[in-house]
mmCIF file of C-alpha atoms in Angstrom:
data_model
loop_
_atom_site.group_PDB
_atom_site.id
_atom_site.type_symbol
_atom_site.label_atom_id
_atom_site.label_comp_id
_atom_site.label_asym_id
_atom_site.label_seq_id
_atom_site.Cartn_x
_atom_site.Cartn_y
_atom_site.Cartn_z
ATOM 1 C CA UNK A 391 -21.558 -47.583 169.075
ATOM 2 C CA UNK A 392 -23.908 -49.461 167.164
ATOM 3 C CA UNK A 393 -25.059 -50.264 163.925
ATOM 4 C CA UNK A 394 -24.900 -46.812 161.942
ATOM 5 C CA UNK A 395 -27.990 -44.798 162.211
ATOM 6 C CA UNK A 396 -27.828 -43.493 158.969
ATOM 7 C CA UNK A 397 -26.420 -45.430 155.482
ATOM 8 C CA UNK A 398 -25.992 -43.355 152.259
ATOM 9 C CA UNK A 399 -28.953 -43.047 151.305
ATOM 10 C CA UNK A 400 -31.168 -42.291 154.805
ATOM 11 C CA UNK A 401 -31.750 -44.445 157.748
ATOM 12 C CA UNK A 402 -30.151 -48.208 157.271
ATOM 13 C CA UNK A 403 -33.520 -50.903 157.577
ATOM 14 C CA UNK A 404 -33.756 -51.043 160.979
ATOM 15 C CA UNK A 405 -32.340 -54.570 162.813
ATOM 16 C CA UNK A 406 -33.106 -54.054 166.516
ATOM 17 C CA UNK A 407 -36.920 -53.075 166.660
ATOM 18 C CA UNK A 408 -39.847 -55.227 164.753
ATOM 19 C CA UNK A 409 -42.023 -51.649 165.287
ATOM 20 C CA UNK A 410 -38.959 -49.367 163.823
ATOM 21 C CA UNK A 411 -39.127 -52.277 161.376
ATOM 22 C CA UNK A 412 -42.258 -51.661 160.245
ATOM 23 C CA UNK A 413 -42.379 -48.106 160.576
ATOM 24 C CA UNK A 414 -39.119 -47.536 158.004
ATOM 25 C CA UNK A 415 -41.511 -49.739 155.378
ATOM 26 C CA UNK A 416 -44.663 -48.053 156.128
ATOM 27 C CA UNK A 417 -43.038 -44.536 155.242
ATOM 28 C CA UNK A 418 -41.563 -46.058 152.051
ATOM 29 C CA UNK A 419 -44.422 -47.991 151.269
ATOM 30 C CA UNK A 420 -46.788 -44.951 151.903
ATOM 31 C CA UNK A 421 -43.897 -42.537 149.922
ATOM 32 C CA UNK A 422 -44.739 -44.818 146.850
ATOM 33 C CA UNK A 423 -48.285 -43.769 146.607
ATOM 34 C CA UNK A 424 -48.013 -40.279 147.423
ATOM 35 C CA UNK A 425 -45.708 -40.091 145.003
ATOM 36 C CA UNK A 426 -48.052 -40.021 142.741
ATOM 37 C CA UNK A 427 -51.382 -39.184 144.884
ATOM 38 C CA UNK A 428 -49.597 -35.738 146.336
ATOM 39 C CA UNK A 429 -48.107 -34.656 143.008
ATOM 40 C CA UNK A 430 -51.241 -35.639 140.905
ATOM 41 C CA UNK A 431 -53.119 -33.297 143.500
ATOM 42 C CA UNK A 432 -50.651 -30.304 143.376
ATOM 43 C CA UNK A 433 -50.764 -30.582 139.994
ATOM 44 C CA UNK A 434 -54.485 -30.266 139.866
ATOM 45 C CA UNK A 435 -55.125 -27.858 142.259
ATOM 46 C CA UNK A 436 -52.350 -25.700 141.189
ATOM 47 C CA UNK A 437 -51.627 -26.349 137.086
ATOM 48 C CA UNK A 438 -54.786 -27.481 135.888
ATOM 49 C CA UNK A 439 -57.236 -25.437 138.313
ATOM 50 C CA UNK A 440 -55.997 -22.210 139.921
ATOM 51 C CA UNK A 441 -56.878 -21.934 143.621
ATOM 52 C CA UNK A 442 -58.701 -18.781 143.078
ATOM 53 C CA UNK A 443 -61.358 -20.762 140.852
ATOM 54 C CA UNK A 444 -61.687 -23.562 143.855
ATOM 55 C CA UNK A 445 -64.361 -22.373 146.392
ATOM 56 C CA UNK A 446 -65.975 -24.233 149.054
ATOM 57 C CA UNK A 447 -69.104 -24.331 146.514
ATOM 58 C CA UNK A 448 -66.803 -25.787 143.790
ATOM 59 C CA UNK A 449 -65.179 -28.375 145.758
ATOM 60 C CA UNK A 450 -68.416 -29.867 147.009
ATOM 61 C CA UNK A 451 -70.380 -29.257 144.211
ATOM 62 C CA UNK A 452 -67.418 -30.518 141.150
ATOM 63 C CA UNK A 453 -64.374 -31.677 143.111
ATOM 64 C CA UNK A 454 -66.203 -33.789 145.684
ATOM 65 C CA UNK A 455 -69.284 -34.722 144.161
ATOM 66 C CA UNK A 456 -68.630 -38.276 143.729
ATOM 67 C CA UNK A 457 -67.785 -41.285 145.803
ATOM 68 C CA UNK A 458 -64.703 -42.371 144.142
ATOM 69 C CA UNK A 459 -63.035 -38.938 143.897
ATOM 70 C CA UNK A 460 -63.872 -38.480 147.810
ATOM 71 C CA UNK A 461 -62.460 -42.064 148.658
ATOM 72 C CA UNK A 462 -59.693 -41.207 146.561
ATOM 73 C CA UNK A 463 -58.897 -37.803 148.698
ATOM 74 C CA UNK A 464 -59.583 -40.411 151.672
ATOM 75 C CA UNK A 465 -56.596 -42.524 150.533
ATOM 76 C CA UNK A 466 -54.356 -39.675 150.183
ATOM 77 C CA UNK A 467 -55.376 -38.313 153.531
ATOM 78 C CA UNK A 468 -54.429 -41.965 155.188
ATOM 79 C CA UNK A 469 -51.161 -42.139 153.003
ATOM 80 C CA UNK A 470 -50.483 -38.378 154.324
ATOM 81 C CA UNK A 471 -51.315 -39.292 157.653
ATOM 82 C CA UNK A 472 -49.265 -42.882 157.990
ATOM 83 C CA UNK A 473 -46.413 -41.112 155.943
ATOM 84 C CA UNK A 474 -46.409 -37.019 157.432
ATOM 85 C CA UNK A 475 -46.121 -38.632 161.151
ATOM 86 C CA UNK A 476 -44.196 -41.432 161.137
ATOM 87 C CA UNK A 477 -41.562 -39.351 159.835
ATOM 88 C CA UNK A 478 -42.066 -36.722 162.131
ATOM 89 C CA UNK A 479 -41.564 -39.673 164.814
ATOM 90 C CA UNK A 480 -38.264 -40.211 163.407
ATOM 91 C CA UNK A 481 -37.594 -36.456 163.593
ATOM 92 C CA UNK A 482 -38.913 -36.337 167.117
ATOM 93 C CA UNK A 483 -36.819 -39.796 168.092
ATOM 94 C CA UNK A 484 -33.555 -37.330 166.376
ATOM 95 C CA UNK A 485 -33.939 -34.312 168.650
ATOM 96 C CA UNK A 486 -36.280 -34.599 171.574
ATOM 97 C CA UNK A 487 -34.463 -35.378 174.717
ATOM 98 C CA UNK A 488 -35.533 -38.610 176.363
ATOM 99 C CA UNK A 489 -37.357 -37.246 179.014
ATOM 100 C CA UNK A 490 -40.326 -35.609 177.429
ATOM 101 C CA UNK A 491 -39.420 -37.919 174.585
ATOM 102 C CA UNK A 492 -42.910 -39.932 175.047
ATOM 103 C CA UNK A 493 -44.651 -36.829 175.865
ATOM 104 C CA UNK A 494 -43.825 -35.394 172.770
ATOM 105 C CA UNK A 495 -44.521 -39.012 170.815
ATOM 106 C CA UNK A 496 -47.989 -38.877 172.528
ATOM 107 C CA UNK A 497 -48.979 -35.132 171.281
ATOM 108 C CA UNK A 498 -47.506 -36.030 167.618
ATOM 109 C CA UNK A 499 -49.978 -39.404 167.671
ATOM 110 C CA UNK A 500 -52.812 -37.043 169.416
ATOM 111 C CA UNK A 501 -52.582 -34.572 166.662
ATOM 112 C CA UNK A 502 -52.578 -37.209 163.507
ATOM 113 C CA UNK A 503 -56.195 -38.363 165.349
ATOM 114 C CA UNK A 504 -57.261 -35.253 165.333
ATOM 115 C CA UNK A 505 -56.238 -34.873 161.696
ATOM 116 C CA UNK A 506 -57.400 -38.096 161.144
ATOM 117 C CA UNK A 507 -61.074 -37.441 162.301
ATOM 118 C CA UNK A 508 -61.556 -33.993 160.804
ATOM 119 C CA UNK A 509 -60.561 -35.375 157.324
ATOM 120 C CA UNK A 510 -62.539 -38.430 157.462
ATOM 121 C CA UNK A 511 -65.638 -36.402 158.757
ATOM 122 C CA UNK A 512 -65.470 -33.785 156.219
ATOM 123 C CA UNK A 513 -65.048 -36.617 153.365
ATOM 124 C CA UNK A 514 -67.773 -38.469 154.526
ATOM 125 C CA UNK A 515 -70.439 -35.770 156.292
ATOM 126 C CA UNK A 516 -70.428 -33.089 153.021
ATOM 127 C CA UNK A 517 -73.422 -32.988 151.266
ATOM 128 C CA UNK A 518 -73.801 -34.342 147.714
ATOM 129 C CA UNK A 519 -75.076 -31.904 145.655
ATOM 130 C CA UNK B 1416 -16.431 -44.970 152.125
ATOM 131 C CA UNK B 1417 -17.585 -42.504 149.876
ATOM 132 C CA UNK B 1418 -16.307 -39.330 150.593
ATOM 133 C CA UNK B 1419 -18.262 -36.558 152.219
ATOM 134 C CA UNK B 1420 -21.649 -38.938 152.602
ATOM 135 C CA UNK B 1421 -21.180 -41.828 154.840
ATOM 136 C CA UNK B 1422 -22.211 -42.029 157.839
ATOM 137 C CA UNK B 1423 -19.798 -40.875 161.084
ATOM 138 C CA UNK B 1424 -16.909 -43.216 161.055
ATOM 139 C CA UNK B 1425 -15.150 -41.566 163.928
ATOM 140 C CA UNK B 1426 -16.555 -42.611 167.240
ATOM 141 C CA UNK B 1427 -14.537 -39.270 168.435
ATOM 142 C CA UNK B 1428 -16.440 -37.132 166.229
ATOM 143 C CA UNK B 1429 -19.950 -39.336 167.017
ATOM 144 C CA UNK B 1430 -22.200 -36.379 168.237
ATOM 145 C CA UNK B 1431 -25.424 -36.850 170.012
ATOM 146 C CA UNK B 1432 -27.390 -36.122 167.080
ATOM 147 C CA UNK B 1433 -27.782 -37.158 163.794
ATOM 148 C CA UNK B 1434 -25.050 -35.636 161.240
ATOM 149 C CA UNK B 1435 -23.322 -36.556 157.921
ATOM 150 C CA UNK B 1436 -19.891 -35.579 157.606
ATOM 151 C CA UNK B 1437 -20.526 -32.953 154.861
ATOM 152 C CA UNK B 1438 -21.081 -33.121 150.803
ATOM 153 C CA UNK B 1439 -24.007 -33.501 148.876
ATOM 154 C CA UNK B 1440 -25.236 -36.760 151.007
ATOM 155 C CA UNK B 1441 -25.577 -34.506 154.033
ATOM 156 C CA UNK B 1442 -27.115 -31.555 151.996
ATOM 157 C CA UNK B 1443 -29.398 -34.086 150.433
ATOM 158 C CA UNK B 1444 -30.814 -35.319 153.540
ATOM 159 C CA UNK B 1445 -31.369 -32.065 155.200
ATOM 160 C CA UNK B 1446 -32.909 -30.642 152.560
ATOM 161 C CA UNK B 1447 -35.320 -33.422 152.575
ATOM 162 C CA UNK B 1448 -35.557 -33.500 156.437
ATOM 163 C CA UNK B 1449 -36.842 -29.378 156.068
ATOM 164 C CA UNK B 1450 -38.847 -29.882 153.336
ATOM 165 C CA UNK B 1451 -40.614 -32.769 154.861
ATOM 166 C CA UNK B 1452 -41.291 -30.649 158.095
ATOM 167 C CA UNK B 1453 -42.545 -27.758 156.330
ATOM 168 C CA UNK B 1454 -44.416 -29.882 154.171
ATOM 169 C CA UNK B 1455 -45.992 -31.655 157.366
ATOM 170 C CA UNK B 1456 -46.726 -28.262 158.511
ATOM 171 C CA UNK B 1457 -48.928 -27.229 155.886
ATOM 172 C CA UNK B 1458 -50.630 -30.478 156.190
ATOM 173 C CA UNK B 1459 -51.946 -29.964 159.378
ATOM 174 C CA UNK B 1460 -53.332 -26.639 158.181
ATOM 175 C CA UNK B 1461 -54.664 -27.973 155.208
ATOM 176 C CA UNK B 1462 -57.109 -30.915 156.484
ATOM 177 C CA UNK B 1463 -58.064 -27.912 158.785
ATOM 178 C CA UNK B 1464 -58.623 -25.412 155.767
ATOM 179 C CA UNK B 1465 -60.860 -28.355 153.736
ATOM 180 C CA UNK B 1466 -62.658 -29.243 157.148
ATOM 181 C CA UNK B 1467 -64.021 -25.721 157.030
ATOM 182 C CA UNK B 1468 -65.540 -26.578 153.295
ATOM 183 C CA UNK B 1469 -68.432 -28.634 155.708
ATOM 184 C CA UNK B 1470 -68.129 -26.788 159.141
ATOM 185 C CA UNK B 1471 -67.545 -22.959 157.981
ATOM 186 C CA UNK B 1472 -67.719 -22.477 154.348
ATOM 187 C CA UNK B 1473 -67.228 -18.875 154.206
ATOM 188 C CA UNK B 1474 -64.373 -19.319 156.214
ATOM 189 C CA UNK B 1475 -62.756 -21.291 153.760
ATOM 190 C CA UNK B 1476 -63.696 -19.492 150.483
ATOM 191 C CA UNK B 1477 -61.533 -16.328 153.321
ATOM 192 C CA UNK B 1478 -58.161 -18.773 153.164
ATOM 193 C CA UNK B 1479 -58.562 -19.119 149.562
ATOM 194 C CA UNK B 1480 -58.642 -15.414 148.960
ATOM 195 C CA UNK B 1481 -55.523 -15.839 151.188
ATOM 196 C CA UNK B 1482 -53.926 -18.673 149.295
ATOM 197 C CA UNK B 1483 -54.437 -16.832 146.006
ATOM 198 C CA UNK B 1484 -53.099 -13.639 146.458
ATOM 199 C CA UNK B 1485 -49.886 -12.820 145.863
ATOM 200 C CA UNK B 1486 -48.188 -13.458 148.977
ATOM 201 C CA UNK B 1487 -50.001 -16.983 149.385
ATOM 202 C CA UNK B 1488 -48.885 -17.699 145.756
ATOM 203 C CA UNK B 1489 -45.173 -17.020 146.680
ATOM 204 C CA UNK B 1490 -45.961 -19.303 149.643
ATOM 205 C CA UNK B 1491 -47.281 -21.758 147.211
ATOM 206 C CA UNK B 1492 -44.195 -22.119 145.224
ATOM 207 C CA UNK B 1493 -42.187 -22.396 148.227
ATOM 208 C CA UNK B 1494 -44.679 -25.394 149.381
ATOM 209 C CA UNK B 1495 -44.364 -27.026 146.070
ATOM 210 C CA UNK B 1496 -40.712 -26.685 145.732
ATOM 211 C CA UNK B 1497 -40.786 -28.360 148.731
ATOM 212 C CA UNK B 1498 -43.158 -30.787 147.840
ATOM 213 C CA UNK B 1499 -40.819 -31.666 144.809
ATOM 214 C CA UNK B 1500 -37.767 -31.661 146.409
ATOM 215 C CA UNK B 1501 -39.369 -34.317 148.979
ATOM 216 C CA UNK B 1502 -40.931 -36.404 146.162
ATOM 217 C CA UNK B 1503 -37.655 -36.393 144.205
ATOM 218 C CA UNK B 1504 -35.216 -37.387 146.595
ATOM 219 C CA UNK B 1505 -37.634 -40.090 148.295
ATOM 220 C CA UNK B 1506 -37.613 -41.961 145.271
ATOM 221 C CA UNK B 1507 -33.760 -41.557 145.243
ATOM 222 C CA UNK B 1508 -33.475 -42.710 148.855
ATOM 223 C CA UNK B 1509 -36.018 -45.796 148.108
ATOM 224 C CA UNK B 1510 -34.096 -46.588 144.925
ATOM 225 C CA UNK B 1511 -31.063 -47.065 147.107
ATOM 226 C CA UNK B 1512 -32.752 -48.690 149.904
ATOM 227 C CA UNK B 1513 -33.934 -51.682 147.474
ATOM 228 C CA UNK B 1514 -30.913 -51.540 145.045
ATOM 229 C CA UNK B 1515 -28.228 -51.049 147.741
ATOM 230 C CA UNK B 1516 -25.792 -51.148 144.328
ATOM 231 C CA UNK B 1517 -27.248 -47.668 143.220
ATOM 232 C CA UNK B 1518 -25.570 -45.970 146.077
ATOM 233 C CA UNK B 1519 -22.067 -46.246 144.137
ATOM 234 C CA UNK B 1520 -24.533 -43.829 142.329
ATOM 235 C CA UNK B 1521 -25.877 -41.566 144.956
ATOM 236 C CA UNK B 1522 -24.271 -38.479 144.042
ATOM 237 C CA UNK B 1523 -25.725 -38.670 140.093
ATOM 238 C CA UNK B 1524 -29.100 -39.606 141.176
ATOM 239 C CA UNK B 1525 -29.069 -36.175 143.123
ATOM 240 C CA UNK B 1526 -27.981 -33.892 140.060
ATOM 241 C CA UNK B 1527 -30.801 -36.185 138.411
ATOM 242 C CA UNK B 1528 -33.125 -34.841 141.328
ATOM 243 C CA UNK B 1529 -32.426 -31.530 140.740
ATOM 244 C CA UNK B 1530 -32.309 -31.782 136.692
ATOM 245 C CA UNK B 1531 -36.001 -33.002 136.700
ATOM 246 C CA UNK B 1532 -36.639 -30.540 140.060
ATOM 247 C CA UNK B 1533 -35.831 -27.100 137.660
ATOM 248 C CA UNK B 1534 -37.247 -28.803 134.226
ATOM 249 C CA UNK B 1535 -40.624 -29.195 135.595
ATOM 250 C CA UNK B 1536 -40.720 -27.001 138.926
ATOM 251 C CA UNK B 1537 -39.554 -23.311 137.076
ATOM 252 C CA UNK B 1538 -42.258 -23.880 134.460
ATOM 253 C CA UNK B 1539 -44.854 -25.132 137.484
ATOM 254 C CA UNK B 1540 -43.501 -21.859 139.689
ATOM 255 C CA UNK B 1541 -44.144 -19.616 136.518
ATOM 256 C CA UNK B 1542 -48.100 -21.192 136.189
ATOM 257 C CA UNK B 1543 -48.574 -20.948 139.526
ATOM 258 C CA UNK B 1544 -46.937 -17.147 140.315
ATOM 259 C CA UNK B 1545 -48.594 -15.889 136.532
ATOM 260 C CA UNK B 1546 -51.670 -14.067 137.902
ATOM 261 C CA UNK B 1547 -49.719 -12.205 140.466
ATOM 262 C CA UNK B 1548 -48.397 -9.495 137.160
ATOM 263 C CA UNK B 1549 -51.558 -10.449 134.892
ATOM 264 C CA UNK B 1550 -53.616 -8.814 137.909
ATOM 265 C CA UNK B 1551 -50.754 -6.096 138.351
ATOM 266 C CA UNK B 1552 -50.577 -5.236 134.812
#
């Protein structure tokens, strides 16, 4: 046996892959700003607005109806994105046997594309109002 | 070694998958490896759900009436405590990631995580669940 996999507080900074590397400070880096992105937008849609005030109408026509509150949802979107699936790569890495372990890897990355394009087209093809 | 957090020290008890040996470490990190997966969850649905603002409005104003109803406003408590939980204990596990010395500490920071989880999440729970008896009553 290795290096531990996991230290006391999570996974140890990984030494034997530059991509694991990089992954274990994208998903802190990215848990930085959604710390405040996700929790500023919970807040909002759930403290300050109530979600039965928030139609599709209101979105585009308060929410959304400015460039730097859309790129803003943008950024939280690619933080979610980076964030949400690399650590769902680590979970997959944890309890997907080997041999369907890049099959799996593959759907995960398929579906944050897929993710990735609706949210960017929404963000960018909704009329101003 | 700290007691009941470290990682397995035994090669005879090494399993094939990942496991603490017990203690609030190991309850700490599955509660944040469930909340993040249920949190991921609702992610997917939710880029879906604001998609539908451009392709299928009505269809989205429908999953609101969803969201806000009583049922979906349970749900949304249980998605924010997740939320919370997740947000709480990732800053505890990137505190000790950069301050390596703080995980003497580990087992305070997590009453702290759950201190600031019930000051702030059972008023946020009551804000959010509210219209559920104002509509009742």
């Amino acid at each position: 046996m290795s290096a531990p996999r996991y230290s006391l507080s999570g996974r140890p900074r990984p030494t034997g892959s530059t991509v694991d590397l990089y992954v274990w400070y994208a998903v802190r880096l990215s848990s930085l700003a959604l710390f405040v992105l996700a929790l500023a937008h919970f807040a909002m849609t759930h403290f300050v607005f109530d979600p039965a005030d928030q139609s599709a109408e209101w979105v585009r026509q308060t929410r959304w109806n400015s460039v730097a509150l859309r790129a803003l949802d943008w950024g939280m979107l690619m933080a979610v994105l980076v964030h949400g699936f690399l650590g769902m790569r680590t979970v997959l890495q944890d309890y997907v046997p080997s041999r369907v372990r890049s099959l799996s890897l593959g759907a995960l990355y398929l579906l944050a594309l897929i993710l990735f394009v609706l949210g960017t087209q929404v963000v960018i093809a909704l009329p101003f109002d | 070694m700290v007691r009941g957090s470290g990682p397995l020290a035994s090669p005879q008890k090494l399993r094939s998958y990942p496991s603490y040996r017990g203690g609030e470490g190991m309850a700490a990190w599955a509660f944040h490896r469930i909340s993040g997966i249920g949190v991921w969850l609702f992610i997917i649905l939710h880029v879906i759900d604001i998609w539908l603002i451009g392709a299928n409005p009505e269809a989205y104003d429908f999953l609101g009436q969803i969201y806000s109803s009583p049922p979906g406003r349970v749900a949304e408590t249980l998605l924010g405590a997740a939320l919370f939980y997740h947000a709480l204990n990732g800053m505890r596990i990137v505190v000790m990631d950069f301050w390596p010395a703080l995980t003497a500490y580990h087992r305070q920071l997590w009453r702290i995580v759950w201190i600031v989880f019930f000051a702030i999440g059972l008023p946020g729970a009551y804000i959010i669940l509210k219209p559920i008896w104002e509509v009742a009553g």
